Amino acid sequence: MSGPYLHLEAARKPVTAVHVQAQDLLVVDRILEPQTAAKFFGFAFGNPLPNGTRPSIPTLVEEELAILYGSYPPDSNGKSIMDRIMARIGSDEDSGRLCGVGKNIQSLKSRLWEGITPLSDQRWQEKELHLQENFDQACQHLSAVLAVFEYLNTQRVQENLRVTFNLIYDLCEELEKVINKRRTETGVELVSVASLWTMYMTAHLEVVTQRAHKWVTQHVDSLRAPLMQELLSYQSSFEGIGIPDSRQWQLMDALHVLLEISVRADYNIMIPMEGYKGYVPPGNSSGPPELYTKDVTERGPAYSQRVKHVSHQIMAKRIIEKFSCGDKSKQTSGESYHDSAMDQLIAQEQARREMRGDSIDATLQEPWIVATLARMEYLKEIGSFKVCGLAIYRLTYGQSEQEWKEFVQNLETSIFAWGAGQTGSDTIKPYLKLHWIDGKELGFAEGDTEAAKRHFNETFNDNSAENESKIPLVLQLNTFLVIDSASFASYTTKAEDPTSSGMLPGDSTGFVLAVDPAFDPVNGISRPDESPDYNGHMRILGGLVWGDLYAQLKSQSTELDDLWPLAMHHPNQVYVGPVTPLQVLSWQK
């Protein structure tokens, strides 16, 4: 495993330097996330691509599943193709391409890899990141995404991902030889598993990069709009002497930060696939050739220079047109600064189209939603349809029947009020349910999560057909929820002023307890150094249950112990979603 990800020139990258410096907790990163292999084979057996499309090409059939998981070569005692693929992604026997990186970067990378929104529009508003007093916090959430792609674009990480992809491509070729030999014997159309792998990963990386880029640029635009308006209308105390006053400097500094974030987003948020077996780059480039190099150290300066060059052209054209029309009106300083800023934005938009093409389809759903809906359609076809959801145990008993009824109503309103800014949420919401279990009726002591774990594992994790038939929904089996006395109080007691404990608004609302049913308090987790002091459960804001926790669990990108480091510094050890170095610092004061 290679060492931690470091920037030699971090001081020259101010918007991401804070994230590089905040790599306090080092973790092992499998650059190609392990769940990707299973999802690829889901596509190879007929599921849609991550973008929701289903190309009309030969795919595998159910009878060929045994070949994937059977010993290889056939009729030997060798490892299956699937086992060999998983080993290539990262294991003790093939660890050379594992990387060390800070948990702050790796956790967001795992989220972005699955196309999950970093922060929903709803959470952005709840945390009041749209307000100017929280501008620095907002910018750190945006620059955190840039830090992830700076990591993915370092030469070592790029090479490791490319080599891993190509090794899996080779294994797919081995698999297709066995499959096509049998297909030839039976007269069935041949299939190219290796081509399917390239097709899948091309679509996957496009979704990952396009969704991340869209999220950053949309929020840059929303933060910029009020600044531009104020810059235009502001009456300077230094008007007429050619010097900005302090407020104009503040506005222009903020606009400069946003410009830097958006420019870096344009050239950083991409994963070039040159050198990936089977990949043919699209031939629709319209800008200078240096914009399309896979080396970000060359691509970045070339793009920045392109924006500057086009900006100068636009400014010159604007000035010439003004004088050619005989317009001799004198601009205010605000109008002049606003025009210069607009020149830069127009230039960047042109350079962005040259480099990245047209923007993403705004209707593209989050991949976990696409996959879940596809699975439900399949279950409907075979007559086994059930909605999905989470088990939730009541482990606090001191309430009256009316108090509990009102609490449940408020809790479910909180939990199901999610999805703003997460495309596709409205289509999946009707199929997500909570399965309530009363611990008192089962004889559990108040707050006894161990008893709840035993019941959950015996009832839902034993794989018996009898128990499965009794469960009214398809439960997530690696996490369940608990209402204990603390979580009940978080919804029924007036919260303290969040600013008194260094929290943003929206980070001190009601929470539930999420429990890992597989956690053994004696043996702990496999890598305790990556989740220090994790004890098998974690508090999480109720509003994050579906769009954040469930989305990551359903995507197979995260388990509870992976999220714990993001909650452990919170004053009440509550998971509030992705956090920034500035936010953690305020908690620790």
XYZ file of C-alpha atoms in Angstrom:
589
model
C 0.000 0.000 0.000
C 1.339 3.429 -0.917
C 1.566 6.286 1.567
C -0.874 9.124 2.227
C -1.995 11.429 -0.550
C -0.059 14.691 -0.302
C 0.229 17.796 -2.429
C 3.770 19.044 -2.867
C 2.272 22.343 -3.989
C -0.618 22.556 -1.538
C 0.175 26.196 -0.784
C -0.577 27.010 -4.434
C -4.006 25.370 -4.207
C -5.750 27.430 -1.529
C -9.280 26.134 -2.032
C -8.257 22.506 -1.492
C -5.228 22.918 0.771
C -7.405 22.817 3.888
C -8.678 19.336 2.953
C -5.196 18.041 2.196
C -4.019 19.309 5.570
C -7.031 17.764 7.361
C -6.050 14.152 6.591
C -5.752 13.358 10.289
C -7.219 9.855 10.020
C -5.478 7.712 7.405
C -7.508 4.898 5.809
C -6.937 2.327 3.078
C -8.693 3.152 -0.181
C -9.601 0.658 -2.879
C -9.656 3.157 -5.713
C -12.072 1.060 -7.750
C -14.754 0.517 -5.119
C -15.392 -3.214 -4.439
C -19.159 -3.057 -5.015
C -18.503 -1.949 -8.605
C -17.777 -5.513 -9.718
C -21.130 -6.864 -8.529
C -22.962 -3.931 -10.093
C -21.159 -4.462 -13.373
C -22.281 -8.073 -13.483
C -25.797 -6.917 -12.652
C -25.598 -4.918 -15.885
C -23.984 -7.852 -17.711
C -27.015 -9.960 -16.744
C -29.524 -7.353 -17.965
C -29.795 -4.511 -15.448
C -29.648 -0.914 -16.732
C -26.454 1.117 -16.870
C -25.862 3.661 -14.071
C -27.420 6.331 -16.309
C -30.629 4.297 -16.552
C -30.262 3.213 -20.202
C -30.395 -0.372 -21.493
C -28.348 -0.759 -24.695
C -29.546 -3.369 -27.188
C -26.563 -5.730 -26.989
C -26.089 -9.380 -26.078
C -25.871 -9.928 -22.323
C -25.382 -12.919 -20.066
C -28.201 -15.257 -19.077
C -29.008 -16.790 -15.708
C -27.634 -20.214 -16.641
C -24.185 -18.651 -17.130
C -23.996 -17.372 -13.559
C -22.463 -20.668 -12.469
C -19.524 -20.066 -14.825
C -18.773 -16.740 -13.139
C -18.697 -18.281 -9.674
C -17.400 -21.713 -10.613
C -13.790 -22.833 -10.297
C -11.455 -21.632 -13.021
C -10.255 -23.150 -15.238
C -13.503 -25.130 -15.472
C -13.561 -28.409 -13.544
C -10.483 -27.424 -11.547
C -9.962 -26.418 -7.936
C -8.877 -22.925 -8.975
C -10.474 -19.714 -7.810
C -13.541 -18.458 -9.634
C -13.364 -15.545 -12.044
C -15.373 -13.468 -9.556
C -12.928 -14.210 -6.730
C -10.028 -13.239 -8.961
C -11.738 -9.975 -9.929
C -12.320 -9.073 -6.289
C -8.688 -9.855 -5.510
C -7.574 -7.455 -8.250
C -9.672 -4.660 -6.758
C -7.670 -4.909 -3.561
C -6.730 -7.724 -1.206
C -3.846 -9.107 0.841
C -2.680 -11.080 -2.182
C -2.786 -8.039 -4.497
C -2.289 -4.958 -2.327
C 0.095 -2.960 -4.500
C -2.602 -0.637 -5.832
C -4.226 0.180 -2.493
C -3.705 3.795 -1.454
C -3.563 5.600 1.857
C -5.682 8.744 2.041
C -7.400 10.827 4.694
C -10.837 9.696 5.813
C -12.144 13.185 5.053
C -11.320 12.640 1.368
C -12.032 8.910 1.122
C -15.512 9.130 2.672
C -16.644 11.728 0.147
C -14.948 9.816 -2.667
C -17.002 6.690 -1.799
C -20.150 8.784 -1.843
C -19.360 10.476 -5.155
C -18.341 7.127 -6.697
C -21.973 6.064 -6.328
C -23.349 9.320 -7.726
C -24.848 10.309 -4.364
C -25.378 14.031 -3.843
C -22.814 15.452 -1.378
C -25.474 17.592 0.289
C -29.088 17.754 -0.816
C -30.660 21.145 -1.495
C -32.718 20.578 1.625
C -29.635 20.079 3.831
C -27.941 23.072 2.188
C -30.860 25.249 3.261
C -31.178 23.676 6.724
C -27.498 24.388 7.389
C -28.036 27.932 6.040
C -25.110 27.576 3.682
C -26.825 29.961 1.295
C -26.278 32.842 3.727
C -23.195 35.030 3.431
C -22.242 34.519 7.086
C -21.688 30.828 6.268
C -19.876 31.472 2.973
C -16.592 29.884 4.117
C -18.388 26.720 5.252
C -20.249 26.521 1.947
C -17.038 26.901 -0.045
C -15.356 24.128 1.939
C -18.198 21.749 1.046
C -17.616 22.612 -2.625
C -13.828 22.445 -2.477
C -14.058 19.073 -0.708
C -15.374 17.639 -3.982
C -12.401 19.171 -5.791
C -10.036 17.545 -3.274
C -11.523 14.135 -4.102
C -10.860 14.583 -7.813
C -7.412 16.037 -7.239
C -6.700 12.771 -5.434
C -8.174 10.705 -8.269
C -6.156 12.690 -10.826
C -2.763 12.261 -9.187
C -0.489 10.195 -11.401
C -0.190 7.309 -8.962
C -3.933 7.004 -8.364
C -4.746 7.380 -12.072
C -2.306 4.607 -12.890
C -3.627 2.310 -10.158
C -7.209 2.724 -11.355
C -6.249 2.158 -15.001
C -4.231 -0.983 -14.200
C -7.046 -2.393 -12.049
C -9.555 -1.755 -14.832
C -7.334 -3.471 -17.406
C -6.690 -6.495 -15.183
C -10.437 -6.952 -14.789
C -10.857 -6.499 -18.552
C -8.435 -9.407 -19.072
C -10.427 -11.574 -16.659
C -13.635 -10.677 -18.507
C -11.998 -11.898 -21.712
C -11.169 -15.192 -20.003
C -14.772 -15.483 -18.850
C -16.229 -14.779 -22.285
C -14.040 -17.449 -23.891
C -15.611 -20.108 -21.673
C -19.107 -18.722 -22.185
C -18.775 -18.332 -25.956
C -17.402 -21.851 -26.335
C -20.647 -23.153 -24.842
C -22.733 -20.683 -26.855
C -21.061 -21.825 -30.067
C -21.955 -25.414 -29.240
C -25.616 -24.491 -28.708
C -25.916 -21.932 -31.518
C -26.518 -18.954 -29.215
C -25.336 -15.434 -30.127
C -21.848 -14.696 -28.778
C -21.255 -12.103 -26.072
C -18.291 -9.828 -25.309
C -18.051 -9.558 -21.525
C -14.927 -7.398 -21.837
C -16.794 -4.907 -24.037
C -19.612 -4.848 -21.508
C -17.058 -3.997 -18.807
C -15.737 -1.038 -20.815
C -19.261 0.119 -21.614
C -20.307 -0.097 -17.970
C -17.284 1.723 -16.565
C -17.514 4.438 -19.223
C -21.128 5.105 -18.243
C -20.317 4.811 -14.549
C -17.461 7.317 -14.605
C -19.521 9.700 -16.734
C -22.308 9.638 -14.147
C -19.836 10.085 -11.278
C -18.058 13.059 -12.822
C -21.064 14.743 -14.396
C -23.163 14.592 -11.227
C -20.306 15.896 -9.072
C -19.517 18.706 -11.515
C -23.157 19.692 -11.819
C -23.534 19.843 -8.037
C -20.486 22.065 -7.568
C -21.284 24.464 -10.402
C -24.949 24.824 -9.451
C -24.010 25.793 -5.909
C -21.292 28.134 -7.124
C -23.919 29.842 -9.280
C -26.362 30.146 -6.370
C -23.689 31.632 -4.090
C -22.475 33.992 -6.813
C -25.833 35.506 -7.797
C -26.414 37.706 -4.709
C -22.753 38.766 -4.693
C -22.965 39.891 -8.313
C -26.176 41.783 -7.639
C -24.665 43.591 -4.659
C -21.478 44.358 -6.586
C -23.564 45.984 -9.322
C -25.778 48.074 -7.049
C -23.316 48.934 -4.287
C -22.506 52.636 -3.817
C -18.812 52.901 -3.000
C -17.559 55.423 -0.465
C -14.513 55.822 -2.754
C -16.534 56.418 -5.928
C -14.616 58.254 -8.643
C -11.064 57.727 -7.380
C -10.508 54.265 -8.905
C -9.990 52.369 -5.636
C -12.409 49.723 -4.281
C -13.634 50.256 -0.745
C -13.572 47.470 1.864
C -16.991 46.044 0.927
C -16.125 45.921 -2.757
C -12.913 44.098 -1.880
C -14.930 41.579 0.151
C -17.336 41.005 -2.717
C -14.584 40.630 -5.308
C -12.564 38.320 -3.054
C -15.623 36.098 -2.593
C -16.261 36.088 -6.341
C -12.615 35.199 -6.941
C -12.915 32.196 -4.592
C -16.026 31.014 -6.447
C -14.299 31.500 -9.797
C -11.352 29.441 -8.610
C -13.652 26.676 -7.369
C -15.609 26.557 -10.623
C -12.506 26.678 -12.853
C -10.885 23.865 -10.872
C -14.150 21.939 -11.050
C -14.111 22.216 -14.847
C -10.652 20.710 -15.306
C -10.432 18.513 -12.185
C -13.786 16.737 -12.010
C -13.077 14.162 -14.684
C -11.466 10.726 -14.841
C -9.738 10.387 -18.241
C -9.947 6.853 -19.681
C -7.051 6.961 -22.128
C -5.216 3.652 -21.801
C -8.312 1.756 -20.626
C -8.708 -1.376 -22.740
C -11.584 -1.189 -25.185
C -12.158 2.530 -24.649
C -12.518 4.768 -27.703
C -12.517 8.490 -26.832
C -15.285 10.584 -28.412
C -14.089 12.678 -31.348
C -16.111 15.809 -30.642
C -13.454 18.066 -29.117
C -13.881 21.693 -30.190
C -11.180 23.469 -28.181
C -7.380 23.547 -28.219
C -5.868 20.019 -27.999
C -4.026 20.768 -24.747
C -7.406 20.888 -22.958
C -7.849 17.146 -23.418
C -4.662 15.718 -21.933
C -5.132 13.187 -19.150
C -2.381 14.893 -17.119
C -4.121 17.373 -14.821
C -0.857 19.251 -14.233
C -0.955 20.162 -17.944
C -4.728 20.310 -18.358
C -5.256 22.740 -15.474
C -2.899 25.516 -16.633
C -4.093 25.076 -20.233
C -7.721 25.491 -19.191
C -7.009 28.476 -16.939
C -5.093 30.127 -19.779
C -7.951 29.397 -22.173
C -10.464 31.077 -19.850
C -8.173 34.097 -19.502
C -7.622 34.348 -23.275
C -11.335 34.161 -24.110
C -12.109 36.631 -21.306
C -9.720 39.184 -22.815
C -11.362 38.713 -26.214
C -14.835 39.251 -24.751
C -13.748 42.326 -22.790
C -12.093 43.870 -25.855
C -15.184 43.208 -27.960
C -17.435 44.765 -25.307
C -15.309 47.919 -25.075
C -15.105 48.294 -28.869
C -18.876 47.871 -29.227
C -19.485 50.443 -26.502
C -17.404 53.108 -28.234
C -18.584 52.226 -31.741
C -22.130 52.901 -30.592
C -21.101 56.315 -29.307
C -21.859 55.362 -25.708
C -19.862 57.822 -23.609
C -21.741 57.291 -20.360
C -19.561 56.882 -17.323
C -19.897 53.659 -15.382
C -19.989 53.451 -11.628
C -17.230 51.378 -10.082
C -19.796 48.691 -9.282
C -20.925 48.518 -12.914
C -17.310 48.295 -14.077
C -16.420 45.500 -11.654
C -19.654 43.690 -12.522
C -18.922 43.859 -16.262
C -15.420 42.461 -15.728
C -16.821 39.603 -13.660
C -19.426 38.863 -16.332
C -16.699 38.759 -18.997
C -14.950 36.043 -16.978
C -18.147 34.037 -16.529
C -19.038 34.162 -20.228
C -15.484 33.137 -21.107
C -15.577 30.267 -18.652
C -18.878 29.032 -20.038
C -17.366 28.897 -23.542
C -14.198 27.155 -22.350
C -16.280 24.721 -20.291
C -18.312 23.664 -23.323
C -15.093 23.197 -25.299
C -13.616 20.955 -22.620
C -16.630 19.127 -21.202
C -19.309 19.338 -23.882
C -22.941 19.967 -23.026
C -24.076 19.853 -19.408
C -25.640 16.786 -17.828
C -29.299 15.955 -18.281
C -30.933 17.456 -15.187
C -33.369 14.519 -15.022
C -30.639 11.920 -14.434
C -31.545 9.999 -11.279
C -29.135 8.956 -8.560
C -27.839 5.470 -9.486
C -29.048 3.838 -6.255
C -32.571 4.966 -7.135
C -32.223 3.631 -10.693
C -31.010 0.264 -9.376
C -33.675 0.001 -6.662
C -36.515 0.783 -9.053
C -35.163 -1.734 -11.577
C -35.037 -4.389 -8.851
C -38.625 -3.631 -7.869
C -39.783 -3.963 -11.459
C -38.129 -7.365 -11.607
C -39.790 -8.470 -8.354
C -43.143 -7.342 -9.742
C -42.586 -9.450 -12.857
C -41.926 -12.607 -10.827
C -44.736 -11.929 -8.349
C -42.501 -11.307 -5.321
C -42.866 -7.550 -4.997
C -42.346 -5.909 -1.621
C -41.495 -2.364 -0.655
C -38.065 -1.662 0.852
C -37.132 -0.249 4.193
C -35.571 -0.311 7.614
C -36.535 -1.989 10.859
C -36.948 0.426 13.775
C -37.150 -0.693 17.423
C -38.863 1.152 20.243
C -36.608 0.873 23.301
C -37.985 3.692 25.460
C -41.193 3.091 27.417
C -41.844 6.054 29.723
C -44.344 7.771 27.443
C -48.112 7.727 27.480
C -49.882 6.233 24.495
C -50.785 9.713 23.238
C -47.235 11.026 23.717
C -45.839 8.091 21.768
C -48.382 8.479 18.985
C -47.520 12.168 18.568
C -43.813 11.377 18.647
C -44.091 8.719 15.934
C -46.037 11.130 13.759
C -43.397 13.859 14.180
C -40.551 11.392 13.679
C -41.942 9.939 10.465
C -42.651 13.428 9.143
C -38.999 14.273 9.795
C -37.616 11.061 8.324
C -39.729 11.135 5.173
C -39.184 14.866 4.495
C -36.162 14.304 2.270
C -35.201 14.424 -1.377
C -35.038 18.091 -2.413
C -32.178 18.247 -4.911
C -31.905 14.449 -5.213
C -33.273 13.673 -8.658
C -35.548 10.649 -8.637
C -36.437 10.846 -4.949
C -40.142 11.324 -5.668
C -40.228 8.084 -7.666
C -38.680 6.005 -4.873
C -40.351 7.572 -1.820
C -43.608 5.563 -2.034
C -41.592 2.329 -1.848
C -39.602 3.146 1.316
C -41.147 2.187 4.658
C -40.272 1.777 8.335
C -41.036 -1.558 10.017
C -41.808 -0.812 13.685
C -40.984 -3.330 16.430
C -41.954 -2.698 20.073
C -39.178 -3.852 22.389
C -41.470 -3.763 25.422
C -43.819 -6.314 23.859
C -40.793 -8.569 23.311
C -39.644 -8.174 26.914
C -36.541 -6.093 26.173
C -35.197 -3.810 28.879
C -35.320 -0.110 28.115
C -32.364 0.858 25.913
C -31.199 -2.762 25.462
C -29.730 -2.589 21.965
C -28.024 -5.982 22.403
C -31.430 -7.630 22.834
C -32.647 -5.821 19.728
C -29.587 -7.066 17.814
C -30.250 -10.667 18.842
C -33.884 -10.377 17.819
C -32.993 -8.747 14.501
C -30.412 -11.407 13.628
C -32.649 -14.299 14.670
C -35.705 -12.912 12.891
C -34.374 -11.221 9.773
C -30.836 -12.455 9.192
C -31.351 -16.216 9.432
C -32.277 -16.607 5.723
C -35.223 -18.877 6.525
C -38.079 -18.864 4.050
C -40.571 -18.983 6.935
C -39.327 -15.759 8.483
C -38.957 -14.070 5.110
C -42.600 -14.748 4.309
C -43.638 -12.984 7.527
C -41.698 -9.799 6.787
C -43.867 -7.244 4.974
C -40.952 -5.514 3.241
C -37.420 -6.068 1.960
C -35.352 -4.927 4.929
C -31.846 -3.526 4.869
C -29.996 -6.236 6.784
C -26.775 -4.482 7.806
C -28.434 -1.668 9.780
C -31.554 -1.115 11.835
C -32.828 1.909 13.763
C -33.606 2.376 17.452
C -35.588 4.949 19.380
C -34.011 5.203 22.824
C -34.575 7.822 25.505
C -31.956 10.170 24.011
C -33.434 10.088 20.525
C -36.953 10.544 21.941
C -35.740 13.596 23.871
C -34.042 15.022 20.779
C -37.458 15.328 19.137
C -39.454 16.440 22.170
C -37.077 18.802 23.997
C -36.324 22.314 22.833
C -32.867 22.293 21.290
C -30.208 24.690 22.519
C -28.949 27.476 20.291
C -26.733 25.582 17.795
C -24.247 28.434 17.552
C -23.412 28.040 21.248
C -21.735 24.695 20.516
C -20.189 25.622 17.183
C -22.893 23.930 15.123
C -24.598 25.170 12.021
C -28.396 25.410 12.046
C -29.865 22.069 11.052
C -27.102 20.060 12.731
C -28.785 19.865 16.141
C -32.245 18.583 15.209
C -33.845 15.254 16.127
C -31.849 12.059 15.708
C -32.298 8.288 15.821
C -29.827 5.557 16.713
C -28.533 3.411 13.828
C -27.267 -0.025 14.908
C -24.949 -2.501 13.192
C -26.446 -5.975 13.852
C -23.181 -7.741 12.949
C -21.001 -5.796 15.393
C -19.317 -7.984 18.006
C -18.243 -5.912 21.039
C -15.597 -8.517 21.888
C -13.895 -8.776 18.498
C -14.732 -5.289 17.218
C -14.280 -4.360 13.553
C -11.581 -5.515 11.135
C -9.811 -2.140 10.954
C -10.362 -0.362 14.294
C -7.697 2.220 13.460
C -9.959 3.563 10.691
C -12.991 4.061 12.987
C -11.555 4.747 16.451
C -13.911 4.179 19.420
C -16.676 2.800 17.201
C -19.002 0.692 19.368
C -21.484 -0.700 16.884
C -23.991 2.139 16.697
C -24.223 5.797 15.734
C -26.704 8.620 16.105
C -27.957 10.124 12.856
C -30.252 13.040 12.083
C -33.724 11.776 11.238
C -33.764 13.766 8.013
C -30.727 11.830 6.747
C -32.147 8.319 7.160
C -33.245 7.812 3.539
C -31.358 10.215 1.278
C -28.017 9.760 3.024
C -27.718 6.640 5.210
C -30.032 4.351 3.237
C -28.680 5.643 -0.082
C -25.137 4.691 0.931
C -26.170 1.344 2.413
C -28.197 0.501 -0.685
C -25.236 1.501 -2.859
C -23.039 -0.905 -0.854
C -20.435 1.851 -0.579
C -20.605 2.323 3.169
C -21.379 0.635 6.469
C -21.984 2.283 9.819
C -18.382 2.057 10.981
C -17.347 3.924 7.810
C -19.581 6.860 8.770
C -18.625 6.975 12.430
C -15.469 9.131 11.928
C -17.713 11.864 10.488
C -19.831 11.853 13.664
C -17.282 11.313 16.412
C -16.301 14.990 16.782
C -19.891 16.279 16.863
C -20.754 17.605 20.370
C -23.455 14.922 20.682
C -21.713 12.422 18.390
C -24.439 12.695 15.761
C -23.890 12.017 12.068
C -24.966 15.162 10.200
C -23.694 14.200 6.740
C -20.395 15.217 5.119
C -18.387 17.604 7.286
C -15.708 20.183 6.532
C -12.446 20.941 8.362
C -13.899 24.283 9.470
C -16.952 22.541 10.908
C -14.869 19.970 12.800
C -12.651 22.737 14.155
C -15.674 24.613 15.515
C -16.905 21.428 17.242
C -13.563 20.867 18.911
C -13.302 24.348 20.413
